[in-house]
mmCIF file of C-alpha atoms in Angstrom:
data_model
loop_
_atom_site.group_PDB
_atom_site.id
_atom_site.type_symbol
_atom_site.label_atom_id
_atom_site.label_comp_id
_atom_site.label_asym_id
_atom_site.label_seq_id
_atom_site.Cartn_x
_atom_site.Cartn_y
_atom_site.Cartn_z
ATOM 1 C CA MET T 1 0.000 0.000 0.000
ATOM 2 C CA ALA T 2 1.289 3.470 -0.843
ATOM 3 C CA LEU T 3 -0.324 6.725 0.312
ATOM 4 C CA ARG T 4 1.021 9.803 -1.479
ATOM 5 C CA PHE T 5 0.481 13.407 -0.423
ATOM 6 C CA ALA T 6 2.174 16.585 -1.667
ATOM 7 C CA ARG T 7 4.898 16.437 0.993
ATOM 8 C CA ALA T 8 4.523 13.019 2.598
ATOM 9 C CA GLU T 9 4.403 9.357 1.639
ATOM 10 C CA LYS T 10 3.532 6.230 3.597
ATOM 11 C CA ARG T 11 4.169 2.651 2.449
ATOM 12 C CA PHE T 12 3.258 -0.560 4.230
ATOM 13 C CA ALA T 13 2.464 -4.180 3.475
ATOM 14 C CA LEU T 14 -1.201 -5.139 3.556
ATOM 15 C CA PRO T 15 -1.843 -7.569 6.438
ATOM 16 C CA GLU T 16 -3.824 -9.862 4.122
ATOM 17 C CA ALA T 17 -3.309 -11.113 0.578
ATOM 18 C CA ALA T 18 -4.981 -9.043 -2.143
ATOM 19 C CA PHE T 19 -5.995 -9.690 -5.738
ATOM 20 C CA GLY T 20 -6.820 -6.995 -8.307
ATOM 21 C CA TRP T 21 -10.095 -7.649 -10.105
ATOM 22 C CA SER T 22 -11.919 -5.204 -12.397
ATOM 23 C CA ARG T 23 -15.645 -4.584 -12.137
ATOM 24 C CA TYR T 24 -16.009 -5.959 -15.674
ATOM 25 C CA ALA T 25 -14.654 -9.333 -14.588
ATOM 26 C CA MET T 26 -16.375 -9.350 -11.202
ATOM 27 C CA ASP T 27 -19.826 -8.433 -12.533
ATOM 28 C CA ALA T 28 -19.586 -11.099 -15.237
ATOM 29 C CA ALA T 29 -18.587 -13.694 -12.637
ATOM 30 C CA LEU T 30 -21.517 -12.740 -10.386
ATOM 31 C CA ILE T 31 -24.010 -12.965 -13.256
ATOM 32 C CA ASP T 32 -22.630 -16.330 -14.365
ATOM 33 C CA ARG T 33 -22.791 -17.655 -10.800
ATOM 34 C CA ALA T 34 -26.376 -16.446 -10.375
ATOM 35 C CA ARG T 35 -27.428 -18.158 -13.609
ATOM 36 C CA SER T 36 -25.710 -21.378 -12.544
ATOM 37 C CA LEU T 37 -27.825 -21.356 -9.359
ATOM 38 C CA GLY T 38 -31.058 -20.969 -11.331
ATOM 39 C CA ALA T 39 -31.564 -17.195 -11.256
ATOM 40 C CA GLU T 40 -33.358 -15.574 -14.185
ATOM 41 C CA VAL T 41 -31.474 -12.486 -15.347
ATOM 42 C CA ALA T 42 -33.648 -9.759 -16.898
ATOM 43 C CA SER T 43 -32.793 -6.241 -18.043
ATOM 44 C CA GLU T 44 -36.115 -4.839 -16.792
ATOM 45 C CA SER T 45 -38.639 -5.793 -14.144
ATOM 46 C CA ARG T 46 -42.037 -4.453 -13.126
ATOM 47 C CA ILE T 47 -42.112 -6.550 -9.961
ATOM 48 C CA ALA T 48 -41.345 -4.789 -6.682
ATOM 49 C CA PRO T 49 -38.037 -6.349 -5.593
ATOM 50 C CA ASP T 50 -37.307 -7.756 -2.152
ATOM 51 C CA ILE T 51 -33.735 -6.440 -2.413
ATOM 52 C CA VAL T 52 -32.985 -3.025 -3.956
ATOM 53 C CA ALA T 53 -29.483 -2.639 -5.391
ATOM 54 C CA THR T 54 -29.997 0.284 -7.764
ATOM 55 C CA GLY T 55 -26.983 2.319 -6.652
ATOM 56 C CA ARG T 56 -26.762 5.902 -5.411
ATOM 57 C CA ARG T 57 -29.899 8.050 -5.440
ATOM 58 C CA SER T 58 -29.126 11.189 -3.420
ATOM 59 C CA SER T 59 -27.989 14.262 -5.341
ATOM 60 C CA PRO T 60 -26.245 17.117 -3.501
ATOM 61 C CA PRO T 61 -26.827 20.756 -4.498
ATOM 62 C CA ARG T 62 -24.610 22.413 -7.103
ATOM 63 C CA GLY T 63 -21.334 23.828 -5.934
ATOM 64 C CA ARG T 64 -18.792 21.568 -4.276
ATOM 65 C CA ARG T 65 -20.295 18.373 -5.611
ATOM 66 C CA LEU T 66 -18.153 15.283 -6.105
ATOM 67 C CA PHE T 67 -17.617 13.319 -9.308
ATOM 68 C CA GLY T 68 -15.963 9.954 -9.802
ATOM 69 C CA PHE T 69 -13.908 8.865 -12.816
ATOM 70 C CA LYS T 70 -11.948 5.846 -14.030
ATOM 71 C CA ALA T 71 -9.984 4.390 -16.948
ATOM 72 C CA HIS T 72 -7.814 1.364 -17.663
ATOM 73 C CA PHE T 73 -4.185 1.641 -18.755
ATOM 74 C CA THR T 74 -1.632 -0.650 -20.358
ATOM 75 C CA GLY T 75 2.055 -0.570 -19.537
ATOM 76 C CA PRO T 76 4.311 -1.441 -16.605
ATOM 77 C CA SER T 77 2.349 -2.637 -13.572
ATOM 78 C CA ASN T 78 3.348 -3.340 -9.979
ATOM 79 C CA ASP T 79 1.878 -5.023 -6.904
ATOM 80 C CA PHE T 80 0.916 -1.810 -5.100
ATOM 81 C CA VAL T 81 -2.423 -0.302 -4.211
ATOM 82 C CA GLU T 82 -1.617 3.400 -4.518
ATOM 83 C CA LEU T 83 -3.622 6.416 -3.349
ATOM 84 C CA TYR T 84 -2.693 9.959 -4.397
ATOM 85 C CA PHE T 85 -4.390 12.697 -2.345
ATOM 86 C CA PHE T 86 -4.490 16.186 -3.900
ATOM 87 C CA ARG T 87 -6.814 19.048 -4.876
ATOM 88 C CA GLY T 88 -9.497 18.033 -2.398
ATOM 89 C CA GLY T 89 -9.839 14.475 -3.674
ATOM 90 C CA TYR T 90 -7.849 11.398 -4.559
ATOM 91 C CA VAL T 91 -6.761 9.094 -7.385
ATOM 92 C CA GLY T 92 -6.253 5.368 -6.831
ATOM 93 C CA VAL T 93 -3.965 3.177 -8.958
ATOM 94 C CA ASN T 94 -3.893 -0.619 -8.779
ATOM 95 C CA PRO T 95 -3.288 -3.629 -11.043
ATOM 96 C CA VAL T 96 -6.163 -5.808 -12.240
ATOM 97 C CA GLU T 97 -6.355 -8.931 -14.385
ATOM 98 C CA GLY T 98 -4.448 -9.251 -17.657
ATOM 99 C CA GLY T 99 -1.622 -6.903 -16.693
ATOM 100 C CA VAL T 100 -3.980 -3.902 -16.867
ATOM 101 C CA THR T 101 -3.748 -0.988 -14.421
ATOM 102 C CA ASN T 102 -6.962 0.531 -13.088
ATOM 103 C CA VAL T 103 -6.928 4.273 -12.353
ATOM 104 C CA CYS T 104 -9.931 5.792 -10.617
ATOM 105 C CA GLY T 105 -10.657 8.704 -8.345
ATOM 106 C CA LEU T 106 -12.930 11.317 -6.889
ATOM 107 C CA LEU T 107 -12.602 15.096 -7.136
ATOM 108 C CA PRO T 108 -14.817 18.076 -6.253
ATOM 109 C CA GLU T 109 -16.733 19.882 -8.958
ATOM 110 C CA ASP T 110 -14.794 23.130 -8.640
ATOM 111 C CA GLU T 111 -11.534 21.303 -9.402
ATOM 112 C CA LEU T 112 -12.959 19.599 -12.503
ATOM 113 C CA LEU T 113 -14.903 22.411 -14.182
ATOM 114 C CA PRO T 114 -12.001 24.751 -15.113
ATOM 115 C CA SER T 115 -10.480 22.032 -17.308
ATOM 116 C CA ARG T 116 -13.875 20.736 -18.493
ATOM 117 C CA PHE T 117 -13.233 17.386 -16.787
ATOM 118 C CA ASP T 118 -9.922 16.876 -18.613
ATOM 119 C CA LEU T 119 -8.540 14.235 -16.254
ATOM 120 C CA ASP T 120 -5.240 13.929 -18.105
ATOM 121 C CA SER T 121 -4.398 17.584 -17.505
ATOM 122 C CA ILE T 122 -5.570 17.409 -13.876
ATOM 123 C CA ALA T 123 -3.390 14.352 -13.188
ATOM 124 C CA ALA T 124 -0.421 16.201 -14.689
ATOM 125 C CA THR T 125 -0.695 18.929 -12.025
ATOM 126 C CA PHE T 126 0.381 16.496 -9.258
ATOM 127 C CA ALA T 127 3.983 15.450 -9.848
ATOM 128 C CA PRO T 128 3.898 12.020 -8.106
ATOM 129 C CA LEU T 129 0.816 10.967 -10.095
ATOM 130 C CA ARG T 130 2.177 12.446 -13.329
ATOM 131 C CA GLU T 131 5.354 10.396 -12.946
ATOM 132 C CA ARG T 132 3.378 7.235 -12.116
ATOM 133 C CA LEU T 133 1.170 7.511 -15.229
ATOM 134 C CA ALA T 134 3.920 8.644 -17.626
ATOM 135 C CA PRO T 135 4.880 5.125 -18.875
ATOM 136 C CA LEU T 136 1.224 4.015 -19.162
ATOM 137 C CA THR T 137 -1.202 4.286 -22.094
ATOM 138 C CA ARG T 138 -4.906 4.884 -21.533
ATOM 139 C CA MET T 139 -7.068 2.178 -23.163
ATOM 140 C CA PHE T 140 -10.348 4.125 -23.482
ATOM 141 C CA PRO T 141 -11.783 7.589 -22.714
ATOM 142 C CA TRP T 142 -12.240 8.523 -19.083
ATOM 143 C CA MET T 143 -15.556 7.381 -17.634
ATOM 144 C CA HIS T 144 -17.393 9.724 -15.244
ATOM 145 C CA VAL T 145 -20.108 9.269 -12.634
ATOM 146 C CA GLY T 146 -21.859 11.719 -10.339
ATOM 147 C CA PRO T 147 -22.705 13.874 -8.618
ATOM 148 C CA LEU T 148 -21.958 11.786 -5.528
ATOM 149 C CA GLN T 149 -22.986 12.246 -1.918
ATOM 150 C CA PHE T 150 -21.538 10.354 1.024
ATOM 151 C CA GLY T 151 -23.660 8.786 3.720
ATOM 152 C CA PRO T 152 -27.223 7.370 3.751
ATOM 153 C CA GLN T 153 -29.008 7.554 0.405
ATOM 154 C CA LYS T 154 -32.570 8.495 -0.460
ATOM 155 C CA GLN T 155 -34.601 5.286 -0.445
ATOM 156 C CA THR T 156 -37.695 4.792 -2.587
ATOM 157 C CA GLY T 157 -40.210 1.954 -2.640
ATOM 158 C CA SER T 158 -40.245 -1.191 -0.562
ATOM 159 C CA GLY T 159 -37.533 -3.762 -0.215
ATOM 160 C CA LEU T 160 -34.239 -3.923 1.626
ATOM 161 C CA HIS T 161 -31.717 -1.461 0.206
ATOM 162 C CA VAL T 162 -28.168 -2.791 -0.167
ATOM 163 C CA GLY T 163 -24.814 -1.413 -1.291
ATOM 164 C CA ASP T 164 -24.754 2.194 -2.487
ATOM 165 C CA ALA T 165 -28.575 2.230 -2.557
ATOM 166 C CA ARG T 166 -28.400 2.140 1.247
ATOM 167 C CA GLU T 167 -25.269 4.163 2.049
ATOM 168 C CA PHE T 168 -22.338 5.449 0.019
ATOM 169 C CA VAL T 169 -18.957 4.976 1.724
ATOM 170 C CA ASP T 170 -15.822 6.938 0.827
ATOM 171 C CA PRO T 171 -14.213 5.042 -2.085
ATOM 172 C CA PHE T 172 -10.649 5.616 -0.852
ATOM 173 C CA THR T 173 -11.272 3.047 1.908
ATOM 174 C CA GLY T 174 -11.431 0.330 -0.741
ATOM 175 C CA SER T 175 -14.358 -1.313 1.037
ATOM 176 C CA GLY T 176 -17.289 -0.219 -1.123
ATOM 177 C CA MET T 177 -17.738 -3.499 -2.985
ATOM 178 C CA THR T 178 -17.158 -5.498 0.193
ATOM 179 C CA ALA T 179 -19.898 -3.463 1.870
ATOM 180 C CA ALA T 180 -22.213 -4.041 -1.096
ATOM 181 C CA LEU T 181 -21.699 -7.815 -1.077
ATOM 182 C CA LEU T 182 -22.016 -8.074 2.711
ATOM 183 C CA SER T 183 -25.191 -5.990 2.836
ATOM 184 C CA GLY T 184 -26.655 -8.120 0.028
ATOM 185 C CA GLN T 185 -25.791 -11.257 1.981
ATOM 186 C CA ALA T 186 -27.385 -9.784 5.122
ATOM 187 C CA ALA T 187 -30.548 -8.883 3.180
ATOM 188 C CA ALA T 188 -30.831 -12.412 1.804
ATOM 189 C CA ALA T 189 -30.396 -13.879 5.294
ATOM 190 C CA SER T 190 -33.090 -11.581 6.708
ATOM 191 C CA ILE T 191 -35.554 -12.480 3.961
ATOM 192 C CA LEU T 192 -34.948 -16.217 4.308
ATOM 193 C CA GLN T 193 -35.435 -15.963 8.072
ATOM 194 C CA ASP T 194 -38.569 -13.816 7.591
ATOM 195 C CA GLU T 195 -37.157 -10.967 9.672
ATOM 196 C CA GLU T 196 -38.499 -7.444 9.907
ATOM 197 C CA ALA T 197 -36.518 -4.688 8.157
ATOM 198 C CA SER T 198 -35.169 -3.668 11.568
ATOM 199 C CA GLY T 199 -33.422 -7.048 11.807
ATOM 200 C CA TYR T 200 -31.649 -6.379 8.520
ATOM 201 C CA GLU T 201 -30.564 -2.936 9.718
ATOM 202 C CA ARG T 202 -29.080 -4.421 12.889
ATOM 203 C CA ARG T 203 -27.101 -6.935 10.833
ATOM 204 C CA VAL T 204 -25.722 -4.257 8.518
ATOM 205 C CA ARG T 205 -24.866 -1.796 11.298
ATOM 206 C CA ALA T 206 -22.928 -4.525 13.113
ATOM 207 C CA MET T 207 -20.822 -5.151 9.999
ATOM 208 C CA LEU T 208 -20.501 -1.664 8.531
ATOM 209 C CA GLY T 209 -21.187 0.864 11.292
ATOM 210 C CA LYS T 210 -17.620 1.326 12.574
ATOM 211 C CA PRO T 211 -15.757 1.397 9.229
ATOM 212 C CA PHE T 212 -18.309 3.813 7.762
ATOM 213 C CA ALA T 213 -17.936 6.100 10.796
ATOM 214 C CA PHE T 214 -14.137 5.990 10.591
ATOM 215 C CA SER T 215 -14.177 6.790 6.874
ATOM 216 C CA ALA T 216 -16.184 9.942 7.649
ATOM 217 C CA VAL T 217 -13.582 10.952 10.255
ATOM 218 C CA PHE T 218 -10.722 10.310 7.832
ATOM 219 C CA ARG T 219 -12.531 12.313 5.137
ATOM 220 C CA GLU T 220 -12.706 15.266 7.533
ATOM 221 C CA THR T 221 -8.957 15.059 8.239
ATOM 222 C CA LEU T 222 -8.326 15.141 4.482
ATOM 223 C CA LEU T 223 -10.556 18.165 3.938
ATOM 224 C CA ARG T 224 -8.865 20.053 6.771
ATOM 225 C CA GLY T 225 -5.372 19.116 5.608
ATOM 226 C CA TRP T 226 -4.553 17.154 8.777
ATOM 227 C CA ALA T 227 -4.104 13.725 7.166
ATOM 228 C CA GLU T 228 -0.781 14.617 5.535
ATOM 229 C CA ARG T 229 0.695 15.590 8.914
ATOM 230 C CA MET T 230 -0.820 12.649 10.822
ATOM 231 C CA VAL T 231 -0.289 9.761 8.395
ATOM 232 C CA GLY T 232 3.313 9.174 9.455
ATOM 233 C CA PHE T 233 2.260 8.471 13.039
ATOM 234 C CA VAL T 234 -0.560 5.993 12.308
ATOM 235 C CA PRO T 235 0.441 2.339 11.697
ATOM 236 C CA GLY T 236 -0.602 1.109 8.262
ATOM 237 C CA ALA T 237 -2.123 -2.078 9.675
ATOM 238 C CA LEU T 238 -4.355 0.055 11.911
ATOM 239 C CA LEU T 239 -5.575 2.144 8.961
ATOM 240 C CA TYR T 240 -6.398 -1.100 7.168
ATOM 241 C CA ARG T 241 -8.323 -2.616 10.093
ATOM 242 C CA LEU T 242 -10.317 0.548 10.778
ATOM 243 C CA THR T 243 -11.697 0.604 7.213
ATOM 244 C CA ARG T 244 -12.583 -3.114 6.979
ATOM 245 C CA PRO T 245 -16.215 -4.211 7.422
ATOM 246 C CA ARG T 246 -16.799 -6.843 10.083
ATOM 247 C CA CYS T 247 -17.163 -10.050 8.074
ATOM 248 C CA SER T 248 -19.132 -12.207 10.464
ATOM 249 C CA SER T 249 -20.685 -15.473 9.314
ATOM 250 C CA LEU T 250 -24.362 -15.310 8.380
ATOM 251 C CA SER T 251 -26.733 -18.209 8.909
ATOM 252 C CA TYR T 252 -29.436 -19.054 6.349
#
């Protein structure tokens, strides 16, 4: 793991093994697995679902809104998960399958508008990131998503909301997909055990409450410029543990 700021850098070994996997590969694997278990996959449905996984719904007011972006690159790869913090946001760099490097990030609206969302020129303004991307070649145009809003999301209709449809966690923690899969597993367990919605909420809070709260605290230290001064004093393994959801076993 490498955390890069303007005047500070922190490197440490992850306490657990990691494997880079793109959303393209992961989503395809999930769909294939669902089909193999007898699920019917449809592009549209008029039936009110028991589990709602429609993604983020809340939209913050104009101004300092946040937008996400990503692209894949070819070229030299390494075995690091890298985070570059600058201009009020971050860019993450990590290898995925096939020797490809995934580059994604989150920046505020007022940092993106002057360049008309030209991510190449924005990346070039931060020397460590510019040097990291210099030997790489972008495979497709930058993809954008937003505006984004952290925290609980606006929920519509019935059903148990999972993943980003329930709450959007800071992406720099690297636990967004874990949270989505765990909340989906908790929703399935609650439905199979015929629990009330409150039972599902208790399950999810037990797994995600602490890491989501810590991510909000860390976000505040970034916005106030404290993280760069503090990061050298915080053990890397502790940062990792504080952002991990509690993966308890779920009975069905």
